[in-house]
Amino acid sequence: MTQTSVQTTHYVPADLPTSIRHFIGGKFVDSVGGETFDVLDPVSNQTYATAAAGQQADIDLAVAAAKNAFDNGPWPRMLPRARARVLHAIADAVEAQDARLAELETFDTGLPITQALGQAQRAAENFRFFADLIVAQADDTYKVPGRQINYVNRKPVGVAGLITPWNTPFMLESWKLAPALASGCTVVLKPAEFTPLSASLWAEILSTAGVPDGVFNLVNGIGEEAGDALVKHPDVPLISFTGETTTGQTIYRNCAANLKGMSMELGGKSPAVVFADADLDAAIDSTLFGVFSLNGERCTASSRILVERSIYDDFCARYAARAQAIVVGDPHDPKTEVGALVHPEHYAKVMSYVEIGKTEGRLLAGGGRPEGLTEGNYVSPTVFADVAPSARIFQEEIFGPVVAITPFDTDAEALALANGVKYGLAAYIWTTNLTRAHNFAQSVDAGMVWLNSHNVRDLRTPFGGVKASGLGHEGGYRSIDFYTDSQAVHITLAPVHTPRFGGN
Ligand code: NAD
């Protein structure tokens, strides 16, 4: 089916780096053994840079630098206000260069430029939020009158290993860097190998803002090499991971040997449930944005839409017409709504699901490469209706601009469909019936629920999934909890009545 609107230009930002290096102990360095990997841009699929491919030796150096900065440097010992000032300076720097950050991110990832700009601004907001949080932070104290005072002595855990995926990489890195640094940890970041460009920009931003050498370390590389070495390193007591569920399971096993702290933000197959009494115009806008924004490469994408049967035909027709009119093309064009998928390997995966979908559902829009876009990882926004819950496109995370629509007759059936997958990240409920909305929200298997809204998140709220979508919640003070140990200190206020062993 023909996409009605495509943008065929290909913008290349000025002054693109041709080599992307590690950043260890305050210096840009190559891999000890000189290993590199190619970095492609998703519009031409040509190599535009080589990146240092970290190995065990590089991780060892980065962890040693981070451990030295933690054990001997000022960062963990600074007053919260002093660290907060540095974090605000980072946010200022990100905001000041948001346009440049966005154009580099767009070039590397294929995300539409307007959305990459929003992600850069959100990255700045993450730093501001955690700067404010640590200054305002209170900890538990308990008094037992006349006998005891107990208080929590919050301590940064040490060297945090941060492993991030390629979707919205700069923003997701900020999501881990900001609370880890705010807490006083030092870090080793291993960004995704498909998209290393924006991660390398953190080095200068953080150093200029006043982060001491060795506090922030970056090692690029392949997951099974650099990522694996970081996960298994004995001097890294905690790992914050965002990525695929299967990778998370591997990391979980590998953390067991050292009993590391872990936070896992994993895959999703989130339902949007549209009841007949919903504001249909708003539901259509939101469910389109929910799955086609960020190219559908979004963990919280509403990639399954469950629609009450009495409005099903109308919903499908209107939804498909809008999907077909989505502007696909050059990610740098501000009119573009869906850009190019991140990498040819991922494009092949998404396209294979499009073909599977043609055997599992009724194709209403898209279904392949848009006409007129002969190169690059472009997929037309693709809509399948009448998708059975047993279908692979209903069950499996596609992570692209592909949506499955399924009808339901009763609230109970809608809930069973919503919960009938292994994932449990987000859910979006569309109804004007308040009682139904709250009851559904409380019964649905999802770490996060939006009622009559797409994904708009207050940074104070918990973020995370249940079932195969993750382990632990970050967000707000929970992130600080993850990067710190809450040591309990007990002080006696009165003579202690100790049983006198051996004192008969
Ligand atoms: P991925 O799991 O392939 O890779 C994520 C990171 O893990 C990369 O840096 C990779 O190099 C590294 N890695 C891979 N194997 C490793 C290993 N054995 N040891 C250590 N590190 C290893 O994921 P991806 O394809 O980059 O990202 C897409 C996935 O991320 C999707 O499933 C998406 O739902 C998920 N995601 C989840 C959230 C969330 O908050 N729940 C947010 C964004 C993305």
mmCIF file of N, CA and C in Angstrom, residues 94-171:
data_model
loop_
_atom_site.group_PDB
_atom_site.id
_atom_site.type_symbol
_atom_site.label_atom_id
_atom_site.label_comp_id
_atom_site.label_asym_id
_atom_site.label_seq_id
_atom_site.Cartn_x
_atom_site.Cartn_y
_atom_site.Cartn_z
ATOM 1 N N VAL A 94 23.847 20.753 27.921
ATOM 2 C CA VAL A 94 23.021 19.956 27.004
ATOM 3 C C VAL A 94 21.980 20.863 26.344
ATOM 4 N N GLU A 95 21.360 21.720 27.147
ATOM 5 C CA GLU A 95 20.351 22.621 26.566
ATOM 6 C C GLU A 95 20.975 23.567 25.557
ATOM 7 N N ALA A 96 22.175 24.061 25.871
ATOM 8 C CA ALA A 96 22.815 25.036 24.984
ATOM 9 C C ALA A 96 23.163 24.423 23.631
ATOM 10 N N GLN A 97 23.407 23.137 23.589
ATOM 11 C CA GLN A 97 23.777 22.515 22.312
ATOM 12 C C GLN A 97 22.735 21.490 21.858
ATOM 13 N N ASP A 98 21.477 21.701 22.257
ATOM 14 C CA ASP A 98 20.471 20.676 21.932
ATOM 15 C C ASP A 98 20.308 20.463 20.426
ATOM 16 N N ALA A 99 20.449 21.541 19.637
ATOM 17 C CA ALA A 99 20.247 21.387 18.185
ATOM 18 C C ALA A 99 21.358 20.512 17.594
ATOM 19 N N ARG A 100 22.596 20.743 18.022
ATOM 20 C CA ARG A 100 23.712 19.932 17.516
ATOM 21 C C ARG A 100 23.582 18.476 17.995
ATOM 22 N N LEU A 101 23.248 18.310 19.275
ATOM 23 C CA LEU A 101 23.060 16.950 19.793
ATOM 24 C C LEU A 101 21.988 16.223 18.992
ATOM 25 N N ALA A 102 20.904 16.941 18.713
ATOM 26 C CA ALA A 102 19.790 16.307 17.995
ATOM 27 C C ALA A 102 20.212 15.930 16.575
ATOM 28 N N GLU A 103 20.967 16.811 15.893
ATOM 29 C CA GLU A 103 21.296 16.462 14.502
ATOM 30 C C GLU A 103 22.279 15.278 14.451
ATOM 31 N N LEU A 104 23.170 15.185 15.436
ATOM 32 C CA LEU A 104 24.085 14.034 15.449
ATOM 33 C C LEU A 104 23.314 12.755 15.805
ATOM 34 N N GLU A 105 22.422 12.873 16.780
ATOM 35 C CA GLU A 105 21.629 11.704 17.183
ATOM 36 C C GLU A 105 20.770 11.216 16.008
ATOM 37 N N THR A 106 20.162 12.163 15.327
ATOM 38 C CA THR A 106 19.324 11.817 14.175
ATOM 39 C C THR A 106 20.156 11.139 13.093
ATOM 40 N N PHE A 107 21.349 11.663 12.850
ATOM 41 C CA PHE A 107 22.200 11.069 11.810
ATOM 42 C C PHE A 107 22.592 9.634 12.170
ATOM 43 N N ASP A 108 22.867 9.407 13.436
ATOM 44 C CA ASP A 108 23.362 8.096 13.875
ATOM 45 C C ASP A 108 22.240 7.071 14.041
ATOM 46 N N THR A 109 21.047 7.546 14.444
ATOM 47 C CA THR A 109 19.978 6.601 14.800
ATOM 48 C C THR A 109 18.847 6.524 13.777
ATOM 49 N N GLY A 110 18.672 7.582 12.969
ATOM 50 C CA GLY A 110 17.524 7.631 12.057
ATOM 51 C C GLY A 110 16.250 8.153 12.702
ATOM 52 N N LEU A 111 16.338 8.635 13.940
ATOM 53 C CA LEU A 111 15.152 9.196 14.615
ATOM 54 C C LEU A 111 14.783 10.532 13.979
ATOM 55 N N PRO A 112 13.504 10.833 13.819
ATOM 56 C CA PRO A 112 13.117 12.135 13.282
ATOM 57 C C PRO A 112 13.681 13.275 14.139
ATOM 58 N N ILE A 113 14.136 14.309 13.462
ATOM 59 C CA ILE A 113 14.882 15.378 14.144
ATOM 60 C C ILE A 113 14.058 16.070 15.234
ATOM 61 N N THR A 114 12.769 16.262 15.000
ATOM 62 C CA THR A 114 11.971 16.960 16.018
ATOM 63 C C THR A 114 11.903 16.114 17.293
ATOM 64 N N GLN A 115 11.875 14.788 17.115
ATOM 65 C CA GLN A 115 11.796 13.897 18.278
ATOM 66 C C GLN A 115 13.166 13.776 18.959
ATOM 67 N N ALA A 116 14.241 13.796 18.165
ATOM 68 C CA ALA A 116 15.591 13.759 18.753
ATOM 69 C C ALA A 116 15.837 15.025 19.577
ATOM 70 N N LEU A 117 15.309 16.144 19.106
ATOM 71 C CA LEU A 117 15.458 17.395 19.864
ATOM 72 C C LEU A 117 14.745 17.281 21.209
ATOM 73 N N GLY A 118 13.555 16.738 21.195
ATOM 74 C CA GLY A 118 12.811 16.534 22.444
ATOM 75 C C GLY A 118 13.572 15.616 23.388
ATOM 76 N N GLN A 119 14.228 14.608 22.847
ATOM 77 C CA GLN A 119 14.979 13.669 23.689
ATOM 78 C C GLN A 119 16.207 14.348 24.299
ATOM 79 N N ALA A 120 16.850 15.240 23.546
ATOM 80 C CA ALA A 120 18.014 15.967 24.088
ATOM 81 C C ALA A 120 17.558 16.840 25.263
ATOM 82 N N GLN A 121 16.417 17.484 25.075
ATOM 83 C CA GLN A 121 15.914 18.355 26.159
ATOM 84 C C GLN A 121 15.509 17.526 27.384
ATOM 85 N N ARG A 122 14.989 16.348 27.136
ATOM 86 C CA ARG A 122 14.635 15.461 28.248
ATOM 87 C C ARG A 122 15.905 15.005 28.988
ATOM 88 N N ALA A 123 16.983 14.821 28.245
ATOM 89 C CA ALA A 123 18.257 14.427 28.872
ATOM 90 C C ALA A 123 18.704 15.517 29.848
ATOM 91 N N ALA A 124 18.581 16.773 29.417
ATOM 92 C CA ALA A 124 18.943 17.888 30.309
ATOM 93 C C ALA A 124 18.053 17.867 31.549
ATOM 94 N N GLU A 125 16.782 17.625 31.331
ATOM 95 C CA GLU A 125 15.815 17.607 32.435
ATOM 96 C C GLU A 125 16.156 16.510 33.445
ATOM 97 N N ASN A 126 16.638 15.371 32.954
ATOM 98 C CA ASN A 126 17.030 14.295 33.873
ATOM 99 C C ASN A 126 18.120 14.773 34.831
ATOM 100 N N PHE A 127 19.112 15.512 34.301
ATOM 101 C CA PHE A 127 20.181 16.005 35.174
ATOM 102 C C PHE A 127 19.636 17.028 36.175
ATOM 103 N N ARG A 128 18.761 17.928 35.705
ATOM 104 C CA ARG A 128 18.201 18.925 36.634
ATOM 105 C C ARG A 128 17.409 18.241 37.750
ATOM 106 N N PHE A 129 16.633 17.255 37.337
ATOM 107 C CA PHE A 129 15.771 16.587 38.305
ATOM 108 C C PHE A 129 16.601 15.948 39.425
ATOM 109 N N PHE A 130 17.645 15.205 39.041
ATOM 110 C CA PHE A 130 18.417 14.511 40.085
ATOM 111 C C PHE A 130 19.290 15.491 40.872
ATOM 112 N N ALA A 131 19.674 16.606 40.254
ATOM 113 C CA ALA A 131 20.385 17.652 41.009
ATOM 114 C C ALA A 131 19.488 18.163 42.141
ATOM 115 N N ASP A 132 18.242 18.438 41.789
ATOM 116 C CA ASP A 132 17.309 18.955 42.801
ATOM 117 C C ASP A 132 17.012 17.895 43.861
ATOM 118 N N LEU A 133 16.884 16.670 43.406
ATOM 119 C CA LEU A 133 16.488 15.603 44.327
ATOM 120 C C LEU A 133 17.527 15.388 45.434
ATOM 121 N N ILE A 134 18.809 15.397 45.060
ATOM 122 C CA ILE A 134 19.807 15.093 46.108
ATOM 123 C C ILE A 134 19.938 16.242 47.108
ATOM 124 N N VAL A 135 19.642 17.453 46.661
ATOM 125 C CA VAL A 135 19.719 18.572 47.601
ATOM 126 C C VAL A 135 18.555 18.510 48.588
ATOM 127 N N ALA A 136 17.402 18.082 48.084
ATOM 128 C CA ALA A 136 16.201 18.069 48.931
ATOM 129 C C ALA A 136 16.037 16.764 49.702
ATOM 130 N N GLN A 137 16.931 15.825 49.453
ATOM 131 C CA GLN A 137 16.706 14.469 49.968
ATOM 132 C C GLN A 137 16.693 14.363 51.499
ATOM 133 N N ALA A 138 15.719 13.621 51.983
ATOM 134 C CA ALA A 138 15.669 13.295 53.414
ATOM 135 C C ALA A 138 15.822 11.788 53.543
ATOM 136 N N ASP A 139 16.355 11.351 54.659
ATOM 137 C CA ASP A 139 16.435 9.911 54.886
ATOM 138 C C ASP A 139 15.724 9.546 56.171
ATOM 139 N N ASP A 140 15.466 8.264 56.317
ATOM 140 C CA ASP A 140 14.687 7.811 57.457
ATOM 141 C C ASP A 140 15.457 8.013 58.775
ATOM 142 N N THR A 141 14.754 8.483 59.784
ATOM 143 C CA THR A 141 15.278 8.420 61.152
ATOM 144 C C THR A 141 14.130 7.929 62.030
ATOM 145 N N TYR A 142 14.454 7.128 63.042
ATOM 146 C CA TYR A 142 13.427 6.576 63.925
ATOM 147 C C TYR A 142 13.894 6.732 65.358
ATOM 148 N N LYS A 143 12.998 7.180 66.177
ATOM 149 C CA LYS A 143 13.338 7.355 67.590
ATOM 150 C C LYS A 143 12.563 6.335 68.417
ATOM 151 N N VAL A 144 13.271 5.660 69.307
ATOM 152 C CA VAL A 144 12.592 4.850 70.324
ATOM 153 C C VAL A 144 12.766 5.654 71.607
ATOM 154 N N PRO A 145 11.693 6.315 72.105
ATOM 155 C CA PRO A 145 11.868 7.335 73.159
ATOM 156 C C PRO A 145 12.687 6.830 74.353
ATOM 157 N N GLY A 146 13.697 7.608 74.658
ATOM 158 C CA GLY A 146 14.512 7.308 75.827
ATOM 159 C C GLY A 146 15.476 6.154 75.640
ATOM 160 N N ARG A 147 15.447 5.479 74.531
ATOM 161 C CA ARG A 147 16.304 4.287 74.375
ATOM 162 C C ARG A 147 17.252 4.354 73.178
ATOM 163 N N GLN A 148 16.720 4.768 72.028
ATOM 164 C CA GLN A 148 17.529 4.593 70.822
ATOM 165 C C GLN A 148 17.145 5.617 69.766
ATOM 166 N N ILE A 149 18.139 5.998 68.976
ATOM 167 C CA ILE A 149 17.862 6.700 67.710
ATOM 168 C C ILE A 149 18.450 5.834 66.602
ATOM 169 N N ASN A 150 17.730 5.748 65.508
ATOM 170 C CA ASN A 150 18.200 4.983 64.351
ATOM 171 C C ASN A 150 18.149 5.913 63.141
ATOM 172 N N TYR A 151 19.186 5.903 62.349
ATOM 173 C CA TYR A 151 19.108 6.711 61.119
ATOM 174 C C TYR A 151 19.763 5.974 59.961
ATOM 175 N N VAL A 152 19.415 6.439 58.779
ATOM 176 C CA VAL A 152 19.973 5.835 57.556
ATOM 177 C C VAL A 152 21.144 6.680 57.078
ATOM 178 N N ASN A 153 22.264 6.032 56.924
ATOM 179 C CA ASN A 153 23.453 6.651 56.358
ATOM 180 C C ASN A 153 23.560 6.191 54.912
ATOM 181 N N ARG A 154 23.182 7.061 53.996
ATOM 182 C CA ARG A 154 23.127 6.667 52.584
ATOM 183 C C ARG A 154 24.510 6.801 51.962
ATOM 184 N N LYS A 155 24.967 5.721 51.341
ATOM 185 C CA LYS A 155 26.328 5.740 50.781
ATOM 186 C C LYS A 155 26.305 5.302 49.323
ATOM 187 N N PRO A 156 27.017 5.998 48.435
ATOM 188 C CA PRO A 156 27.094 5.533 47.047
ATOM 189 C C PRO A 156 27.715 4.142 47.007
ATOM 190 N N VAL A 157 27.219 3.315 46.084
ATOM 191 C CA VAL A 157 27.631 1.907 46.099
ATOM 192 C C VAL A 157 29.058 1.713 45.593
ATOM 193 N N GLY A 158 29.477 2.534 44.629
ATOM 194 C CA GLY A 158 30.834 2.354 44.094
ATOM 195 C C GLY A 158 30.843 2.605 42.603
ATOM 196 N N VAL A 159 31.498 1.709 41.861
ATOM 197 C CA VAL A 159 31.570 1.849 40.399
ATOM 198 C C VAL A 159 30.314 1.235 39.799
ATOM 199 N N ALA A 160 29.526 2.073 39.124
ATOM 200 C CA ALA A 160 28.302 1.570 38.496
ATOM 201 C C ALA A 160 28.575 1.250 37.032
ATOM 202 N N GLY A 161 28.162 0.061 36.613
ATOM 203 C CA GLY A 161 28.251 -0.322 35.200
ATOM 204 C C GLY A 161 26.931 0.007 34.532
ATOM 205 N N LEU A 162 26.979 0.828 33.490
ATOM 206 C CA LEU A 162 25.756 1.285 32.814
ATOM 207 C C LEU A 162 25.766 0.756 31.383
ATOM 208 N N ILE A 163 24.770 -0.031 31.035
ATOM 209 C CA ILE A 163 24.727 -0.644 29.698
ATOM 210 C C ILE A 163 23.423 -0.225 29.031
ATOM 211 N N THR A 164 23.538 0.410 27.866
ATOM 212 C CA THR A 164 22.373 1.083 27.270
ATOM 213 C C THR A 164 22.106 0.586 25.848
ATOM 214 N N PRO A 165 20.842 0.728 25.392
ATOM 215 C CA PRO A 165 20.467 0.290 24.049
ATOM 216 C C PRO A 165 20.580 1.435 23.032
ATOM 217 N N TRP A 166 20.209 1.133 21.796
ATOM 218 C CA TRP A 166 20.411 2.095 20.716
ATOM 219 C C TRP A 166 19.185 2.974 20.466
ATOM 220 N N ASN A 167 18.070 2.706 21.126
ATOM 221 C CA ASN A 167 16.917 3.582 20.874
ATOM 222 C C ASN A 167 16.991 4.778 21.821
ATOM 223 N N THR A 168 16.840 5.971 21.294
ATOM 224 C CA THR A 168 17.062 7.222 22.040
ATOM 225 C C THR A 168 18.307 7.125 22.940
ATOM 226 N N PRO A 169 19.471 6.819 22.348
ATOM 227 C CA PRO A 169 20.630 6.500 23.203
ATOM 228 C C PRO A 169 21.051 7.625 24.146
ATOM 229 N N PHE A 170 21.103 8.868 23.642
ATOM 230 C CA PHE A 170 21.601 9.960 24.489
ATOM 231 C C PHE A 170 20.688 10.146 25.700
ATOM 232 N N MET A 171 19.385 10.129 25.468
ATOM 233 C CA MET A 171 18.447 10.323 26.575
ATOM 234 C C MET A 171 18.532 9.148 27.564
#
